[in-house]
Amino acid sequence: MKKLLLTGVFKPYGVSDEYGEALCSMELLHNQVTREQGINSPRSNNLSFGLYLIAENIEVPSTVLDFPSWKDFTNEVDKGQYSHIGISFIVPNILKAKRMARYIRQHRPEVKIILGGHGVAIPDLKNMIDYDEICYGEGVLWLRKYFGENTDKPIIHPAVRTSVRSFVYGAPIMVKAGTILPGVGCQNSCSFCSTSHKFDRKYTAFLNTGREIFDACCKDEEELGVEDFALMDENFCKSDMRARQLLSEMEKEQKAYTFSAFSSAEAVTQMGVDFLVRMGINFLWIGVESKEDIFEKTKGIDLHALIADLQDHGISVLASLILFLEHHDKKNIHEEIDWAISMKSDLVQFMQLGLSPGTRLYKEYDEQGKLMRDFPWQRRHGQDTIWFNHPNFTLPESSEYLINAFKKKYETHGPGILNMAHTAVKGYIAAKKGMEMREAQGLVWNPQALKYTKKSKAEPDQFMKLRLESMRKSAMKFRPALKTMIKYSPNKEAVQKGRMIIELFNKTFGSATIKERVMSLAVSATAILENLRFKKYGVIMRQPPVLRTIYKDRSRQTVPDHADRKLSKLKTIIEPVNVAASVSLTD
Ligand code: SF4
């Protein structure tokens, strides 16, 4: 009988050892966005969403093992229950995947090993890892074909939260979010983009309509108790019709869910800020990439104005910039960094040009002999040194420039979470004012024009009232940490900014309640302890708990309607294992 284990790579993460790198920590923000912000850096580990989606959508009984230790993994293999084991890994985790495959071969030679994830783009993988199959492209379709299952069955969206072990200043982040996986890939096909190339430079939707996304949100709300969602889609705004439908469904059902999303500048511009606010987008990741007008997606767009407009309306922006592009030299790289900082986005990701196997750029650099072919794969993560011959930078220099860019952003604009708190309160003020002004002028939302237009008969905007309340709640998430943000600010400018933001909160929402003051004191206390740990260890790297999720035989599961969701819930057993023992501090 077939039985599948789907596993991520083993812990510890973010630790330099025989198998991994300290600068590849399985944390998105702390690893490459708030990297030099010390105690002000929010921490969390995101789940391996794709594995849950696959397990939910194949008939073969499966188990998902997320964040296993070596012992968790070997114990699972030693049970001897599996006919197939899928290992998902990114390029820098190749040595972990290799060790796992070797263990399976030695101890369970009858098991078929399937490799998946971005790591499978590594050329000549066969000479590095002993495996049976490679899962290319979109995993659900590939595995359905591989196991001879019906490939046309509708996709059932899994209820998966975004992260585990989330905290800031040593205090657990109480507000949780669900993950929505609308689709994979991106048709923009930027030459460096591994996600676009992995999925054949086109977009594949799992959720085709706004209603399907809305239903997935309802399922998460019911099963996980969340109303805030991360839209894990490379370019959510690019599918504009589906986004419009989603807003329309929320309006119809009077549900003001909130979202964070990734979107390219041209797609964001096309949708417009009024639409995005109404839809509940409160965080956008935009690839600004370079000051030079060399990418189609940013051509002709005033990025400074776009980002300011989004922030003024309550949408936090993470702008990502690529360092060590072909044209960079020791003068203009500073201009690039200053340009990115001058956008005043809440957060900036500085990433070295990472030549990822499978991309057009990787092929070009390889053909031109610029690629360092012998450079260790485990060090190719974009947060240490480049791995190609740049005419103007050495490898150690590339590391130094990167660190200094992060430091400069932090010193210029203070902690990222402080900027996000500012954006959230500004957005609430603007939305309230805008709503009152529109009601006075008889303007109503026009879904065709994606703007507010005049209507003969003025109507109260009931949905916007709900939206306003969701924006208030989003802003209030920051309040308990505001005083601590000031205390650990890097300089007097950030302290002044923090004080101004606290005043703005008080003016807008009234003085803090007793409960908020108690929470604020609790964050201050955990921050003192966290700061002591920082001083002692230099780096704090807590390891996430292993999550073991069992998906039983679902061959009779057919339609993703409400009844099936209940069935799916019954069939899914989530076992957090050994949580306490797996939390450890390390350098
Ligand atoms: S727009 Fe973003 S996701 Fe799309 S191809 Fe370009 S970098 Fe990749």
PDB file of N, CA, C and O and ligand atoms in Angstrom, residues 185-197 234-235 263-264 266 287 289 297, ligand 1:
ATOM      1  N   GLY A 185       3.663  30.871  -9.433  1.00  0.00           N
ATOM      2  CA  GLY A 185       4.289  31.369 -10.662  1.00  0.00           C
ATOM      3  C   GLY A 185       3.913  32.802 -10.959  1.00  0.00           C
ATOM      4  O   GLY A 185       3.079  33.403 -10.279  1.00  0.00           O
ATOM      5  N   CYS A 186       4.588  33.364 -11.976  1.00  0.00           N
ATOM      6  CA  CYS A 186       4.300  34.747 -12.382  1.00  0.00           C
ATOM      7  C   CYS A 186       4.672  34.905 -13.843  1.00  0.00           C
ATOM      8  O   CYS A 186       5.781  34.528 -14.254  1.00  0.00           O
ATOM      9  N   GLN A 187       3.762  35.486 -14.590  1.00  0.00           N
ATOM     10  CA  GLN A 187       3.991  35.634 -16.026  1.00  0.00           C
ATOM     11  C   GLN A 187       4.933  36.790 -16.364  1.00  0.00           C
ATOM     12  O   GLN A 187       5.343  36.920 -17.512  1.00  0.00           O
ATOM     13  N   ASN A 188       5.309  37.604 -15.371  1.00  0.00           N
ATOM     14  CA  ASN A 188       6.204  38.728 -15.679  1.00  0.00           C
ATOM     15  C   ASN A 188       7.599  38.270 -16.102  1.00  0.00           C
ATOM     16  O   ASN A 188       8.310  38.968 -16.800  1.00  0.00           O
ATOM     17  N   SER A 189       7.985  37.091 -15.626  1.00  0.00           N
ATOM     18  CA  SER A 189       9.204  36.451 -16.109  1.00  0.00           C
ATOM     19  C   SER A 189      10.472  37.298 -15.999  1.00  0.00           C
ATOM     20  O   SER A 189      11.269  37.359 -16.929  1.00  0.00           O
ATOM     21  N   CYS A 190      10.671  37.964 -14.874  1.00  0.00           N
ATOM     22  CA  CYS A 190      11.914  38.723 -14.680  1.00  0.00           C
ATOM     23  C   CYS A 190      13.088  37.736 -14.750  1.00  0.00           C
ATOM     24  O   CYS A 190      12.987  36.621 -14.228  1.00  0.00           O
ATOM     25  N   SER A 191      14.176  38.153 -15.360  1.00  0.00           N
ATOM     26  CA  SER A 191      15.244  37.197 -15.705  1.00  0.00           C
ATOM     27  C   SER A 191      15.874  36.494 -14.493  1.00  0.00           C
ATOM     28  O   SER A 191      16.374  35.389 -14.593  1.00  0.00           O
ATOM     29  N   PHE A 192      15.813  37.149 -13.322  1.00  0.00           N
ATOM     30  CA  PHE A 192      16.473  36.589 -12.135  1.00  0.00           C
ATOM     31  C   PHE A 192      15.530  35.743 -11.283  1.00  0.00           C
ATOM     32  O   PHE A 192      15.944  35.127 -10.308  1.00  0.00           O
ATOM     33  N   CYS A 193      14.245  35.715 -11.623  1.00  0.00           N
ATOM     34  CA  CYS A 193      13.226  35.233 -10.684  1.00  0.00           C
ATOM     35  C   CYS A 193      13.047  33.714 -10.720  1.00  0.00           C
ATOM     36  O   CYS A 193      12.547  33.153 -11.698  1.00  0.00           O
ATOM     37  N   SER A 194      13.436  33.067  -9.623  1.00  0.00           N
ATOM     38  CA  SER A 194      13.367  31.600  -9.604  1.00  0.00           C
ATOM     39  C   SER A 194      11.926  31.095  -9.527  1.00  0.00           C
ATOM     40  O   SER A 194      11.597  30.079 -10.115  1.00  0.00           O
ATOM     41  N   THR A 195      11.051  31.835  -8.847  1.00  0.00           N
ATOM     42  CA  THR A 195       9.656  31.352  -8.763  1.00  0.00           C
ATOM     43  C   THR A 195       8.992  31.387 -10.127  1.00  0.00           C
ATOM     44  O   THR A 195       8.225  30.476 -10.468  1.00  0.00           O
ATOM     45  N   SER A 196       9.236  32.446 -10.859  1.00  0.00           N
ATOM     46  CA  SER A 196       8.625  32.535 -12.176  1.00  0.00           C
ATOM     47  C   SER A 196       9.136  31.390 -13.060  1.00  0.00           C
ATOM     48  O   SER A 196       8.355  30.710 -13.729  1.00  0.00           O
ATOM     49  N   HIS A 197      10.430  31.159 -13.058  1.00  0.00           N
ATOM     50  CA  HIS A 197      11.010  30.117 -13.925  1.00  0.00           C
ATOM     51  C   HIS A 197      10.624  28.713 -13.472  1.00  0.00           C
ATOM     52  O   HIS A 197      10.440  27.827 -14.300  1.00  0.00           O
ATOM     53  N   GLU A 234       2.781  35.086  -5.904  1.00  0.00           N
ATOM     54  CA  GLU A 234       3.888  35.961  -6.301  1.00  0.00           C
ATOM     55  C   GLU A 234       3.430  37.358  -6.698  1.00  0.00           C
ATOM     56  O   GLU A 234       4.146  38.325  -6.523  1.00  0.00           O
ATOM     57  N   ASN A 235       2.264  37.446  -7.306  1.00  0.00           N
ATOM     58  CA  ASN A 235       1.838  38.738  -7.827  1.00  0.00           C
ATOM     59  C   ASN A 235       0.313  38.824  -7.790  1.00  0.00           C
ATOM     60  O   ASN A 235      -0.353  38.747  -8.830  1.00  0.00           O
ATOM     61  N   SER A 263       3.034  42.033  -4.693  1.00  0.00           N
ATOM     62  CA  SER A 263       2.534  42.485  -5.998  1.00  0.00           C
ATOM     63  C   SER A 263       3.561  43.378  -6.665  1.00  0.00           C
ATOM     64  O   SER A 263       4.283  44.113  -5.997  1.00  0.00           O
ATOM     65  N   SER A 264       3.605  43.319  -7.993  1.00  0.00           N
ATOM     66  CA  SER A 264       4.547  44.171  -8.714  1.00  0.00           C
ATOM     67  C   SER A 264       3.954  45.570  -8.854  1.00  0.00           C
ATOM     68  O   SER A 264       2.731  45.748  -8.823  1.00  0.00           O
ATOM     69  N   GLU A 266       3.546  47.671 -11.256  1.00  0.00           N
ATOM     70  CA  GLU A 266       2.597  48.008 -12.328  1.00  0.00           C
ATOM     71  C   GLU A 266       1.207  47.449 -12.016  1.00  0.00           C
ATOM     72  O   GLU A 266       0.188  48.081 -12.318  1.00  0.00           O
ATOM     73  N   GLY A 287       8.644  44.638  -5.364  1.00  0.00           N
ATOM     74  CA  GLY A 287      10.028  44.573  -5.850  1.00  0.00           C
ATOM     75  C   GLY A 287      10.350  45.845  -6.618  1.00  0.00           C
ATOM     76  O   GLY A 287       9.894  46.023  -7.744  1.00  0.00           O
ATOM     77  N   GLU A 289      13.556  46.788  -7.026  1.00  0.00           N
ATOM     78  CA  GLU A 289      14.733  46.182  -7.670  1.00  0.00           C
ATOM     79  C   GLU A 289      15.891  47.144  -7.936  1.00  0.00           C
ATOM     80  O   GLU A 289      16.990  46.886  -7.520  1.00  0.00           O
ATOM     81  N   LYS A 297       8.294  45.848 -15.016  1.00  0.00           N
ATOM     82  CA  LYS A 297       7.252  46.045 -14.014  1.00  0.00           C
ATOM     83  C   LYS A 297       7.316  47.395 -13.296  1.00  0.00           C
ATOM     84  O   LYS A 297       6.351  47.793 -12.655  1.00  0.00           O
TER      85      LYS A 297
HETATM   86  S1  SF4 B   1       7.202  40.437 -11.006  1.00  0.00           S
HETATM   87 FE1  SF4 B   1       8.104  39.498  -9.165  1.00  0.00          FE
HETATM   88  S2  SF4 B   1       7.270  37.421  -9.091  1.00  0.00           S
HETATM   89 FE2  SF4 B   1       6.906  38.207 -11.167  1.00  0.00          FE
HETATM   90  S3  SF4 B   1       8.630  37.470 -12.358  1.00  0.00           S
HETATM   91 FE3  SF4 B   1       9.155  39.511 -11.634  1.00  0.00          FE
HETATM   92  S4  SF4 B   1      10.271  39.175  -9.686  1.00  0.00           S
HETATM   93 FE4  SF4 B   1       9.187  37.272 -10.199  1.00  0.00          FE
END
